[in-house]
C-alpha positions as a Python dict, from the first residue, in 0.01 Angstrom:
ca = {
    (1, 'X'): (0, 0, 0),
    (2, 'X'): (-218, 279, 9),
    (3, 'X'): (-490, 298, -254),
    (4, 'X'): (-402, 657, -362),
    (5, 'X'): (-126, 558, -436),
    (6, 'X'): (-281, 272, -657),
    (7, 'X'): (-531, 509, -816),
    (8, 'X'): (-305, 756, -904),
    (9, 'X'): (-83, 505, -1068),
    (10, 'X'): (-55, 373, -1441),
    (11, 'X'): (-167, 26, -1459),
    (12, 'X'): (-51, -173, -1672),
    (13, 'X'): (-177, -424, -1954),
    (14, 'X'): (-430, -657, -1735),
    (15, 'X'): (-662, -941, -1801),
    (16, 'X'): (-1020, -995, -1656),
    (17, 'X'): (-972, -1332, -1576),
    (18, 'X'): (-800, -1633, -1689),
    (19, 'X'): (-883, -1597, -2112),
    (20, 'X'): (-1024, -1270, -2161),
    (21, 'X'): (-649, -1171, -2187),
    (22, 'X'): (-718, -1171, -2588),
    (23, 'X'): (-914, -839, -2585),
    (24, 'X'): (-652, -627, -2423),
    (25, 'X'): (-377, -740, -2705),
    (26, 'X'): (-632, -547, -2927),
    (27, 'X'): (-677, -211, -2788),
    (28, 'X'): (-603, 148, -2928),
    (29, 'X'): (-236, 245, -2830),
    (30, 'X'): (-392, 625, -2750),
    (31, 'X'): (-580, 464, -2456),
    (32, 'X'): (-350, 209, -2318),
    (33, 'X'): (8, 174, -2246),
    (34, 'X'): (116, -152, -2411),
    (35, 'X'): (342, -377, -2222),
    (36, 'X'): (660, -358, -2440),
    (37, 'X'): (645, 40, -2454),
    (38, 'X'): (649, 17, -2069),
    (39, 'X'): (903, -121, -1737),
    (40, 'X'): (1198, 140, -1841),
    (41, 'X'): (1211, 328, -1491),
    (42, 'X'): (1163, 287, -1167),
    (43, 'X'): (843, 506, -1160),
    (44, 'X'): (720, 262, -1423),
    (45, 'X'): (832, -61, -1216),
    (46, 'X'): (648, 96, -910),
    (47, 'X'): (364, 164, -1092),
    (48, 'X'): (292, -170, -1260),
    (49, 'X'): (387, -323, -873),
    (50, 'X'): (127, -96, -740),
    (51, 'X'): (-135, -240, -998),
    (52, 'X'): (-75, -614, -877),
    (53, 'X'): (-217, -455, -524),
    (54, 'X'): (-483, -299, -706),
    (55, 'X'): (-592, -689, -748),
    (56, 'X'): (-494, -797, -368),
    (57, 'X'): (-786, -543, -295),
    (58, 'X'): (-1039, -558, -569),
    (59, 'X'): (-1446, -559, -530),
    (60, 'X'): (-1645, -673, -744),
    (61, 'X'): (-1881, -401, -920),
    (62, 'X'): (-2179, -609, -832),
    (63, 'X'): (-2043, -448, -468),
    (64, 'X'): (-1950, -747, -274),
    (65, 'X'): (-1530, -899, -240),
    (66, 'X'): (-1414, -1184, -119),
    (67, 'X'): (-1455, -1155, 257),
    (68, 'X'): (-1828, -1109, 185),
    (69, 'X'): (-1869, -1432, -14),
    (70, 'X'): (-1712, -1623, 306),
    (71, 'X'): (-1977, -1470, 492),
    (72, 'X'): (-2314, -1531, 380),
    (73, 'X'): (-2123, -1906, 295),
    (74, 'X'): (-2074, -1965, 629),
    (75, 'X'): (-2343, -2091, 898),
    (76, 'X'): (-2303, -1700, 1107),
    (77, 'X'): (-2463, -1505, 842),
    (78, 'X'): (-2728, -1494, 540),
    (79, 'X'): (-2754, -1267, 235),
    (80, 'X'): (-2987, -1037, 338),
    (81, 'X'): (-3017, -707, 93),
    (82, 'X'): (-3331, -578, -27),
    (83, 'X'): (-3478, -925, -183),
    (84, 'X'): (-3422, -1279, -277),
    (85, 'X'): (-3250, -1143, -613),
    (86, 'X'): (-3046, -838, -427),
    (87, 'X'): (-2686, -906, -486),
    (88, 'X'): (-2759, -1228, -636),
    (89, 'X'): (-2452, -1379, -629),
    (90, 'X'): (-2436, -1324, -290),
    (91, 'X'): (-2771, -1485, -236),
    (92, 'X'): (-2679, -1818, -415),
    (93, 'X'): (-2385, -1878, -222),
    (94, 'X'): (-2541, -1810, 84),
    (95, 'X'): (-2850, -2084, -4),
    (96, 'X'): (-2621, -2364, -190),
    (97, 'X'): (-2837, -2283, -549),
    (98, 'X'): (-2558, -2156, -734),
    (99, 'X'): (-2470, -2336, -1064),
    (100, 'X'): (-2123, -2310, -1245),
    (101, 'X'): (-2297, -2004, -1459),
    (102, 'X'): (-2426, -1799, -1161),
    (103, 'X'): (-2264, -1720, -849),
    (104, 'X'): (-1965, -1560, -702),
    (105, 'X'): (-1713, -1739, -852),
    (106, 'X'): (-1632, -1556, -1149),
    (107, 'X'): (-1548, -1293, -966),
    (108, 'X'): (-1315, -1508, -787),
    (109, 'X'): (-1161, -1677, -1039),
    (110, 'X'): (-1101, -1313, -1222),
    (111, 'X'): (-941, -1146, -921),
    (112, 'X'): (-707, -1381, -858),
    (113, 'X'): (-580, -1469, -1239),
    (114, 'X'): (-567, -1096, -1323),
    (115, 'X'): (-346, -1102, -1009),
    (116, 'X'): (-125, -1358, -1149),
    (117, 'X'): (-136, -1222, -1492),
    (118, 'X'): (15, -887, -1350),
    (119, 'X'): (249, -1039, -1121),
    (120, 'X'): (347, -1264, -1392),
    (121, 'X'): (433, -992, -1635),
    (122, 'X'): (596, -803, -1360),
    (123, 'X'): (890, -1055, -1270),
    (124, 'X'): (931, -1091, -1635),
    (125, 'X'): (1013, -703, -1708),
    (126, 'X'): (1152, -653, -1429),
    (127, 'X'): (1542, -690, -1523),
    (128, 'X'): (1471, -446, -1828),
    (129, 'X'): (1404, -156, -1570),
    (130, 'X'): (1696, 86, -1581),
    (131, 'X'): (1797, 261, -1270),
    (132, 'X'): (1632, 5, -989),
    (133, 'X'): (1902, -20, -730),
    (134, 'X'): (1955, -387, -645),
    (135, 'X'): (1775, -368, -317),
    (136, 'X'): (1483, -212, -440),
    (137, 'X'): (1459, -475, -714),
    (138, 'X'): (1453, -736, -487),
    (139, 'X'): (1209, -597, -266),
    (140, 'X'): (956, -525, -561),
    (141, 'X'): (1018, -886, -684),
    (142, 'X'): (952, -1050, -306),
    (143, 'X'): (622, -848, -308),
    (144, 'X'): (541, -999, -669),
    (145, 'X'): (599, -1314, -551),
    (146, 'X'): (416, -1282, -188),
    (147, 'X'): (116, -1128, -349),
    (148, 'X'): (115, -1400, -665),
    (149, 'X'): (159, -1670, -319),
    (150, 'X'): (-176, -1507, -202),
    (151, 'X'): (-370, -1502, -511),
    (152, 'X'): (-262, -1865, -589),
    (153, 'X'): (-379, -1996, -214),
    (154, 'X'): (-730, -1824, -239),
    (155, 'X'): (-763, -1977, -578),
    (156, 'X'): (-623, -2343, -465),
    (157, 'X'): (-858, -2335, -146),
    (158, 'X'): (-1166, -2204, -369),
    (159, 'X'): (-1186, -2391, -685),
    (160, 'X'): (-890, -2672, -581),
    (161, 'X'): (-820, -2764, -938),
    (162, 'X'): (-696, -2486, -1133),
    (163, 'X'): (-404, -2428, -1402),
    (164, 'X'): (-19, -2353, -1282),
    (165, 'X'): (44, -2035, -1498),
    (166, 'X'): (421, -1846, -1435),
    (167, 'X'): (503, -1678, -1722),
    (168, 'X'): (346, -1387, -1989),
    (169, 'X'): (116, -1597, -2220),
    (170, 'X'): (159, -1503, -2576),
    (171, 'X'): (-156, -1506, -2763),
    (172, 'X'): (-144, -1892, -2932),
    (173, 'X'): (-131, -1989, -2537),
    (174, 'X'): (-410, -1818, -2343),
    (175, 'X'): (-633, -2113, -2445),
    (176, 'X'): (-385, -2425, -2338),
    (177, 'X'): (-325, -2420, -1990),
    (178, 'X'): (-464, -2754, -1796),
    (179, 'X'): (-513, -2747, -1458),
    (180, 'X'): (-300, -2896, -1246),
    (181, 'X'): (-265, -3095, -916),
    (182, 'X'): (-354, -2874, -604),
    (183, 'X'): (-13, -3036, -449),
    (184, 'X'): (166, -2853, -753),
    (185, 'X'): (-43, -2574, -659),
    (186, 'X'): (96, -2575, -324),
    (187, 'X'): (477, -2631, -380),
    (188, 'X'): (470, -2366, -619),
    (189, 'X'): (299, -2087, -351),
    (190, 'X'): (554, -2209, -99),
    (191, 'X'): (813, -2161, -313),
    (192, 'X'): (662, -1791, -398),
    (193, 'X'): (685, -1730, -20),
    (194, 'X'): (965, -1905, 66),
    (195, 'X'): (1180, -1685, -186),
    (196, 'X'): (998, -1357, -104),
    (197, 'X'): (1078, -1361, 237),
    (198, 'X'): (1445, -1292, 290),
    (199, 'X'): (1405, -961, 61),
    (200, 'X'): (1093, -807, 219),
    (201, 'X'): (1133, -590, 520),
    (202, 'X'): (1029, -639, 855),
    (203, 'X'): (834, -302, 958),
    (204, 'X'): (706, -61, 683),
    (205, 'X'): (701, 324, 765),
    (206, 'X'): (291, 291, 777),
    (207, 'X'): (224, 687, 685),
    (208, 'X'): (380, 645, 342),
    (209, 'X'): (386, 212, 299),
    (210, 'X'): (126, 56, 473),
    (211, 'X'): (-41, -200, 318),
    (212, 'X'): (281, -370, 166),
    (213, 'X'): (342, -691, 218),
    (214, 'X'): (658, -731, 504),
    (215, 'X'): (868, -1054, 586),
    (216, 'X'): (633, -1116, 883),
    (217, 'X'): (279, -1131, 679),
    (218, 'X'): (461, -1343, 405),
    (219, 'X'): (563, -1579, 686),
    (220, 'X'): (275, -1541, 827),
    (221, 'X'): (64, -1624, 498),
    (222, 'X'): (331, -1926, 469),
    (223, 'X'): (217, -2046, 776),
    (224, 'X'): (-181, -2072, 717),
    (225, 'X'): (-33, -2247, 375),
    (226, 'X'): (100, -2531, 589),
    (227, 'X'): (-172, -2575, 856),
    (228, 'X'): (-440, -2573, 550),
    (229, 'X'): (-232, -2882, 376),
    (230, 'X'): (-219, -3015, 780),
    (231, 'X'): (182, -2978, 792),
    (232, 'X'): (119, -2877, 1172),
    (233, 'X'): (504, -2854, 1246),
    (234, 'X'): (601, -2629, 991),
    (235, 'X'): (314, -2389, 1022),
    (236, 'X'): (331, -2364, 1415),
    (237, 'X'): (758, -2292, 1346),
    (238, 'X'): (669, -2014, 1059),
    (239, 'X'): (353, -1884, 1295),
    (240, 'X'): (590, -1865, 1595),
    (241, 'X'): (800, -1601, 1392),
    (242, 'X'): (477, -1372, 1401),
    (243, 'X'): (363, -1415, 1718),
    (244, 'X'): (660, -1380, 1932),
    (245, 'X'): (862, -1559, 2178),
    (246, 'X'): (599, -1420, 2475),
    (247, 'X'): (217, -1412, 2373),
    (248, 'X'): (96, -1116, 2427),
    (249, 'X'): (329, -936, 2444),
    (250, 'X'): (531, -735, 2144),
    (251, 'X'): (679, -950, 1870),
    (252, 'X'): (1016, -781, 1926),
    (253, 'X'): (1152, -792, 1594),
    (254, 'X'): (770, -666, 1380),
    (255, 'X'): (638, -523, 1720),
    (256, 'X'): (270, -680, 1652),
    (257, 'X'): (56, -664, 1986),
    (258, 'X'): (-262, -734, 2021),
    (259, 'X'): (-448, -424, 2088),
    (260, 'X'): (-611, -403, 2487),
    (261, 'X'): (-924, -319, 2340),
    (262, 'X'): (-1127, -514, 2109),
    (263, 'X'): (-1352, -255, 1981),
    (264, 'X'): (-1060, -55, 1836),
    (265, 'X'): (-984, -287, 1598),
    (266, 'X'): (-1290, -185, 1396),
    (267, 'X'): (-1237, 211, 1385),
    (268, 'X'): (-1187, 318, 1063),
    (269, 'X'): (-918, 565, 1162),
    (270, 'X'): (-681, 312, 1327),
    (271, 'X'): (-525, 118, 1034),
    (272, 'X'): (-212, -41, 1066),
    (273, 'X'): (-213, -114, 1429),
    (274, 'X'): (10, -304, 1599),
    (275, 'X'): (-262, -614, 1578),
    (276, 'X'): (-222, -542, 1161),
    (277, 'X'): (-6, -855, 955),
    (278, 'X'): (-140, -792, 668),
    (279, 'X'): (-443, -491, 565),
    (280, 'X'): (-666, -446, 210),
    (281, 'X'): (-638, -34, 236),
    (282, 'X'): (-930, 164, 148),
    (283, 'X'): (-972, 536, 139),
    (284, 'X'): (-1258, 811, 147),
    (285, 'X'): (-1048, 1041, -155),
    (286, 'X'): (-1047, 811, -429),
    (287, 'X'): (-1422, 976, -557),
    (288, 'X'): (-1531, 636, -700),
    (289, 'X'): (-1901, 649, -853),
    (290, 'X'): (-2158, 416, -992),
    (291, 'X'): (-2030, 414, -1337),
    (292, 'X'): (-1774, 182, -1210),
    (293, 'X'): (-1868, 88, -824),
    (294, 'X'): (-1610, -182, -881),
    (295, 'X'): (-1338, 62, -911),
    (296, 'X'): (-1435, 276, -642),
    (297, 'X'): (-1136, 277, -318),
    (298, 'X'): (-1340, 269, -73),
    (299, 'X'): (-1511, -33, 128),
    (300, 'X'): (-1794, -138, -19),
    (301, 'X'): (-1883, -386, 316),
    (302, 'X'): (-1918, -38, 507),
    (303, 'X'): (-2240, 37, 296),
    (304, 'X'): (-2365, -287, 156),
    (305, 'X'): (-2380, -397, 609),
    (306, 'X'): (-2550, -101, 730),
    (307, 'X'): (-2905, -90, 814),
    (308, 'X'): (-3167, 27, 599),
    (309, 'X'): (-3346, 351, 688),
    (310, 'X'): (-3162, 411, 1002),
    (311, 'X'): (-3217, 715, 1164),
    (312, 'X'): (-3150, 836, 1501),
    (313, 'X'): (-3361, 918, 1794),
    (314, 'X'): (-3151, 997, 2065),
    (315, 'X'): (-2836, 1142, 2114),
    (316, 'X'): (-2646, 842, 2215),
    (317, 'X'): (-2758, 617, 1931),
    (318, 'X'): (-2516, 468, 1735),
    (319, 'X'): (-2364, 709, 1394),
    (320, 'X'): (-2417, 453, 1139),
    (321, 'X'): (-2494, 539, 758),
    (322, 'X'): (-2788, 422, 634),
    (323, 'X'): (-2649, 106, 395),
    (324, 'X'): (-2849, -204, 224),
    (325, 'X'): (-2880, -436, 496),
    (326, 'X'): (-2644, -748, 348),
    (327, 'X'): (-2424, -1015, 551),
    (328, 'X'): (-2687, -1002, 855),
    (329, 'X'): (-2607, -1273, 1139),
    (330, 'X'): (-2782, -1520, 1199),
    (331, 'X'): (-3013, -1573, 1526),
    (332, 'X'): (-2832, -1875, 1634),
    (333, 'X'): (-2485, -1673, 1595),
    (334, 'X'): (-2647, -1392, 1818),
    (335, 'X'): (-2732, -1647, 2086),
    (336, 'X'): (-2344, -1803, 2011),
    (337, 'X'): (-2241, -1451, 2102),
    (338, 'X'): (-2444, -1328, 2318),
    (339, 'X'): (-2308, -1290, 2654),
    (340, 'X'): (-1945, -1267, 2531),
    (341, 'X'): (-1774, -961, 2601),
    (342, 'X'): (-1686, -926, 2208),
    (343, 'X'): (-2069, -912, 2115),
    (344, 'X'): (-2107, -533, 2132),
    (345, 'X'): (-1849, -478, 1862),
    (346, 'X'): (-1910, -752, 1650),
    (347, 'X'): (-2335, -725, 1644),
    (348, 'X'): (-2514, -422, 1556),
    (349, 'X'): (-2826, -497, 1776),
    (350, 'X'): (-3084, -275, 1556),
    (351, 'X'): (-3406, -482, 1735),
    (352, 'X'): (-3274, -369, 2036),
    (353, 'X'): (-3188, 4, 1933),
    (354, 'X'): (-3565, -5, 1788),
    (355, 'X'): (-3717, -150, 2083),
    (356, 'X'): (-3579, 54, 2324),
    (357, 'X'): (-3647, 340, 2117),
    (358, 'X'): (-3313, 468, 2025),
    (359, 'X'): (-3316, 474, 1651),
    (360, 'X'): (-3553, 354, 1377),
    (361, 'X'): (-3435, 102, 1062),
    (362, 'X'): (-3658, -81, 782),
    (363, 'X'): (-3604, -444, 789),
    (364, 'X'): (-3456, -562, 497),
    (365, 'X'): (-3480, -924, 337),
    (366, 'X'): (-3452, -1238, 522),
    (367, 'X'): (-3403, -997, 853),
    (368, 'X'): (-3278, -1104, 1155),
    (369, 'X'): (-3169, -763, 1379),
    (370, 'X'): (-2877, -902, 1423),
    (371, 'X'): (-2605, -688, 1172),
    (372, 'X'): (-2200, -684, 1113),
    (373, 'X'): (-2127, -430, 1380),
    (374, 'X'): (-1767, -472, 1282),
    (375, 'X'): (-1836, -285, 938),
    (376, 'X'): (-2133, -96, 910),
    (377, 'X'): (-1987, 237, 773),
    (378, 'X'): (-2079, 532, 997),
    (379, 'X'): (-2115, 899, 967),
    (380, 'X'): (-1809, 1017, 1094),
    (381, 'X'): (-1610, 841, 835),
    (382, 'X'): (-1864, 955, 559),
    (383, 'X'): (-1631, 1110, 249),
    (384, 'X'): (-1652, 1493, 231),
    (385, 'X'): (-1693, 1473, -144),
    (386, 'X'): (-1827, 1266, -419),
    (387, 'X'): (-2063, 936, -359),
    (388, 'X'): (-2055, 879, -13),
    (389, 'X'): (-2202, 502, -27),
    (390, 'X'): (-1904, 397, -224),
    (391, 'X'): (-1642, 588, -54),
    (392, 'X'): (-1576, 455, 324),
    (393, 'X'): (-1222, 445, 458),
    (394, 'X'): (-1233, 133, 659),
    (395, 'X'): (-942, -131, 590),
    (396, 'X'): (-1011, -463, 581),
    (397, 'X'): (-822, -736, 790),
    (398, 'X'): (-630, -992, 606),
    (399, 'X'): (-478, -1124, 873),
    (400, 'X'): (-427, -1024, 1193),
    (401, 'X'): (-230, -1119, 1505),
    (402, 'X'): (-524, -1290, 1729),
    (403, 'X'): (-586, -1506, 1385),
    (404, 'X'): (-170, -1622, 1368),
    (405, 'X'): (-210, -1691, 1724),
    (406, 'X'): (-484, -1957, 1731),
    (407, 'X'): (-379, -2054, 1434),
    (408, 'X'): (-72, -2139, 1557),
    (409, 'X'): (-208, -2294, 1887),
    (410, 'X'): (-399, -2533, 1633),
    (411, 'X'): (-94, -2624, 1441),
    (412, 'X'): (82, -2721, 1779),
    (413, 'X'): (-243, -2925, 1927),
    (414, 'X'): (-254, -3104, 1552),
    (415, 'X'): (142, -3185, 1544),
    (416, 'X'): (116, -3336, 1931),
    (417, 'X'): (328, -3101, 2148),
    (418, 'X'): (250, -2996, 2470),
    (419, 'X'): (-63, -2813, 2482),
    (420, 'X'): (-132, -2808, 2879),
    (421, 'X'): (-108, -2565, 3107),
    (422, 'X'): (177, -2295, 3018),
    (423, 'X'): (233, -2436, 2751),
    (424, 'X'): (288, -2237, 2449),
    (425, 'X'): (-34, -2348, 2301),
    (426, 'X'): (-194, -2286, 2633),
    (427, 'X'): (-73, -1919, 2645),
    (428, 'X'): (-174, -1817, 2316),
    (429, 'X'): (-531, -1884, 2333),
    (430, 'X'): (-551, -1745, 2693),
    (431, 'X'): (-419, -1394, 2544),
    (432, 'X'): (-675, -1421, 2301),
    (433, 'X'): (-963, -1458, 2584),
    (434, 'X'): (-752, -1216, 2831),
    (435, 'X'): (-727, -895, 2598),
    (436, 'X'): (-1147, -946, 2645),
    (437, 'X'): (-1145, -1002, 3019),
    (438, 'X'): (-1231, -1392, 2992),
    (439, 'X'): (-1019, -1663, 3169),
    (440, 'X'): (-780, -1946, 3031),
    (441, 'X'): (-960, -2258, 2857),
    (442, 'X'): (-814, -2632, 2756),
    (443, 'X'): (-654, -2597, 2404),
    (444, 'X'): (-881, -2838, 2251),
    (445, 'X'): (-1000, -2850, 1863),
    (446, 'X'): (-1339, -2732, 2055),
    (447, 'X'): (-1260, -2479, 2196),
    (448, 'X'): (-1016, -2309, 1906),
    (449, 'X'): (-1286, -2361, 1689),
    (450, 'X'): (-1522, -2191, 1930),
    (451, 'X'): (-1308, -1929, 1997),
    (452, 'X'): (-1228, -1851, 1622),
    (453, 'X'): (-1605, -1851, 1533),
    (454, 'X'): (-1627, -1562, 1832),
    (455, 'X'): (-1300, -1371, 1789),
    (456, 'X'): (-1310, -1320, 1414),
    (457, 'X'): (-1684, -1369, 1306),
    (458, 'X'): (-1788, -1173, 1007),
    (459, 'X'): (-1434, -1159, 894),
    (460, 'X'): (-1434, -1408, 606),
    (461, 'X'): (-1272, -1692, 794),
    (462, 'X'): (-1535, -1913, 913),
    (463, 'X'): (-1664, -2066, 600),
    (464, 'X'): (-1291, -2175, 486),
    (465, 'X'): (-1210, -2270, 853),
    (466, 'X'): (-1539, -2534, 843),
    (467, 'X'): (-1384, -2663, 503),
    (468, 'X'): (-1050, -2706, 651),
    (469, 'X'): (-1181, -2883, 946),
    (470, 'X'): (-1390, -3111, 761),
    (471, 'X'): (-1692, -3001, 928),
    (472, 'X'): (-1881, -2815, 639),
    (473, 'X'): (-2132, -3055, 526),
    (474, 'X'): (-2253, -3138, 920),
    (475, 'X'): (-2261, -2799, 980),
    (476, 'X'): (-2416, -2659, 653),
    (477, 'X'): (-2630, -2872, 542),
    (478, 'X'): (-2939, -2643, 689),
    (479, 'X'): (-2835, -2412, 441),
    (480, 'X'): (-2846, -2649, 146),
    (481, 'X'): (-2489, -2746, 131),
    (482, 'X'): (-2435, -3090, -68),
    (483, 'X'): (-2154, -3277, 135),
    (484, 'X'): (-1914, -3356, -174),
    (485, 'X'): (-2023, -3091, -367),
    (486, 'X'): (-2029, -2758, -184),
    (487, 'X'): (-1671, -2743, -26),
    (488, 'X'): (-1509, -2638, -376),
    (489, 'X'): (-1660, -2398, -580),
    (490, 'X'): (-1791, -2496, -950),
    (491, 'X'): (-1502, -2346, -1249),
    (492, 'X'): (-1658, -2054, -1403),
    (493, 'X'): (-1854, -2156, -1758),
    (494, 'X'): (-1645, -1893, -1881),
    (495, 'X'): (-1336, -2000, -1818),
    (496, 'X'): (-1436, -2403, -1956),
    (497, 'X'): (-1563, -2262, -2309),
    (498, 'X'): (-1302, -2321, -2556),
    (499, 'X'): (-1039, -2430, -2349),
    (500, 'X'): (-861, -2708, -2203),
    (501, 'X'): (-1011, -2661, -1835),
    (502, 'X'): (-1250, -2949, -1699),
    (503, 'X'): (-1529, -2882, -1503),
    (504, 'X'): (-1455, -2984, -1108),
    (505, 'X'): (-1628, -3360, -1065),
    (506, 'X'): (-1806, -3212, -753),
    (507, 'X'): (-1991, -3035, -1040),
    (508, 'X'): (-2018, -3284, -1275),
    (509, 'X'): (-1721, -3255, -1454),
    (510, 'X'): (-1448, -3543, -1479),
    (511, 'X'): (-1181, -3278, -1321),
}
């Protein structure tokens, strides 16, 4: 859903996070439209649907999201920034030393119950909405559901042990909940999806839509839900919807294709290609500023990735915008990547540009040369008004077709079918490898998890696909990962203080 959209919409009552919900029941009625004044039209019922995306594609103010986090987690990248304490939350995650008061998590933890809260609210106002045709009722609850799906699996995944809530909490509730079991967690996000689909289209009209959620990124979010709790059958049959009876070629029911060229994938102009499931939409027009960088539409990644100081010294050098220098890769990544023929758009080689004297930078902290190619925001997409650094256009991948396809060809390897050559399994990682000019390999665990580390690096998937794999602590523990500890994050302080929520026993708690 596009963001202007979003920003130009009334947002309903919200909550920060799990219990800070109390504040917002005590707010002037000039400023704020109270829930039981509101859901009497359709423009209203769009609007308050629109403000459960607003939380699908949140940033944090401290100008990092979630994809970021995964990052500098993960073995590929570090921190970087301007200094040990630059983006510090960012910094402790990406050195094991946060603690359950600092780190990234509260951030986490907020998006995704504000998410809830709002979708939560939503399906129960719903039915009071006069003039909602039937069809466009169901649709708008299928997206509640499909986005609540989403916000539950990142926060099942992330924290494991967290509370079941479905319904509007009345004040003399928002300190009760108790977590429940993560297989609760689960059933209950299938069960999201598994109703949402049948009511959600298949294509969207991407001028005026894109960025809703359709039938096949709900099937394919379904999908990555049963491969992560290692039902391999069931996610390869939902993943199969996605991908198509032919990898690749065109799904011919959502017409997703993997795009011939790599590269393109990362222009900020081509959202909603036909390699697109499922996109967080950013914009250049929504004129967000540093009173509230948070708030701001566009990417944040675009600035917080670029080099610092860059300037140009020949005409062929690269356009990028001068940015902070965060999410760097590693050198070991580079030399992972390096003769690959996705290297070029993933790495932004600044030694190299410098060396060869093509343009200039100023390293920043913990530098390697070595920077996310795939975002670094550049001039061309620069906003034509207001703060530029907070205002870059670039979407954001949540999932995207080469992802469902060796994600798939995992869940069929895992389950035992035939994974040899022509196989199904067989073909879908060699379409992968062909749309970059590299031949068929063995579907092994090896080589999917090789070929996921090169196809989507700096995307946010490598830290959760090392946890999945149970390879984390091996592969981490140079970074100062605690095997036992470090593969669920700690429950924000905030959120244990005068509530019924235990502390995960990674972290000390009896939870």
């Amino acid at each position: 859903m596009k963001k202007k959209i979003i920003y130009g919409a009334l947002l309903v009552l919200t909550a920060q996070g799990l219990y800070s919900c109390k504040k917002y029941l005590q707010v002037n009625p000039q400023q704020r439209i109270l829930v039981d004044d509101y859901y009497k039209t359709p423009v209203d019922a769009f609007a308050a649907l629109t403000s459960i995306y607003d939380r699908f594609g949140s940033q944090d103010g401290g100008l990092y999201d979630k994809m970021a986090v995964m990052d500098v987690a993960s073995d590929d990248q570090v921190a970087g920034g301007g200094g040990p304490s630059d983006i510090n939350a960012l910094q402790v995650i990406s050195n094991y030393t946060l603690t359950p008061l600092v780190g990234p998590q509260g951030s986490l933890w907020n998006k995704g119950y504000a998410g809830i809260y709002r979708s939560n609210i939503f399906l129960a106002k719903i039915d009071g909405v006069s003039g909602l045709d039937a069809a466009t009722k169901s649709r708008y609850i299928a997206e509640a559901k499909a986005l609540r799906a989403i916000f539950y699996f990142d926060l099942v995944r992330l924290f494991k042990n967290i509370p079941i809530i479905t319904k509007q909490l009345e004040l003399n509730e928002v300190y009760t909940p108790v977590q429940a079991p993560p297989e609760d967690v689960y059933k209950l996000i299938e069960q999201d999806l598994t109703d949402a689909i049948p009511s959600l289209p298949a294509t969207v009209p991407t001028a005026t839509e894109g960025g809703r959620v359709t039938k096949g990124a709900a099937q394919a979010e379904l999908g990555k839900v049963y491969l992560w709790q290692k039902k391999y059958q069931q996610a390869a049959e939902q993943l199969a919807i996605v991908n198509g009876p032919t990898p690749g070629q065109a799904n011919p029911t959502y017409g997703y294709k993997l795009l011939a060229n790599f590269a393109d994938l990362w222009k900020a102009k081509n959202k909603f290609n036909t390699e697109s499931i499922l996109e967080i939409v950013h914009t250049s027009t929504s004129n967000g500023g540093w009173a509230d960088a948070g708030a701001s539409e566009g990417n944040l990644n675009n600035i917080t990735t670029g080099p610092r100081s860059y300037k140009t010294l020949t005409a062929t050098a690269p356009d990028y915008y001068t940015g902070y220098s965060f999410l760097v890769f590693s050198k070991e990544f580079f030399d992972f990547i390096h003769f690959d023929p996705r290297n070029a758009a993933t790495v932004a080689n600044l030694d190299s540009l410098q060396t060869n004297k093509i343009a200039t930078y100023s390293p920043g902290y913990n530098n390697t040369g070595y920077f996310l190619g795939k975002f670094i925001g550049r001039q061309s997409d620069k906003a034509a008004t207001g703060t530029i650094e907070l205002n870059f256009p670039q979407d954001i991948y949540e999932i995207r077709l080469a992802d469902t396809y060796l994600l798939e060809a995992e869940a069929l390897l895992s389950s035992g079918a035939n994974v040899g050559v022509g196989s199904r399994a067989y073909n879908l990682l060699a379409a992968v490898r062909a749309r970059v000019g590299l031949g068929p390999v063995d579907v092994t665990l090896d080589n999917l998890i090789k070929e996921r580390r090169l196809e989507l690096a700096g995307e946010g998937h490598r830290w959760l696909d090392l946890v999945r794999w149970g390879k984390a602590a091996d592969v981490l523990k140079f970074k100062g990962f605690i095997a036992g500890r470090n593969e669920v994050f700690p429950i924000p302080q905030n959120e244990l203080n005068n509530t019924k929520i235990l502390q995960n026993k990674e972290w000390g708690g009896t939870k």
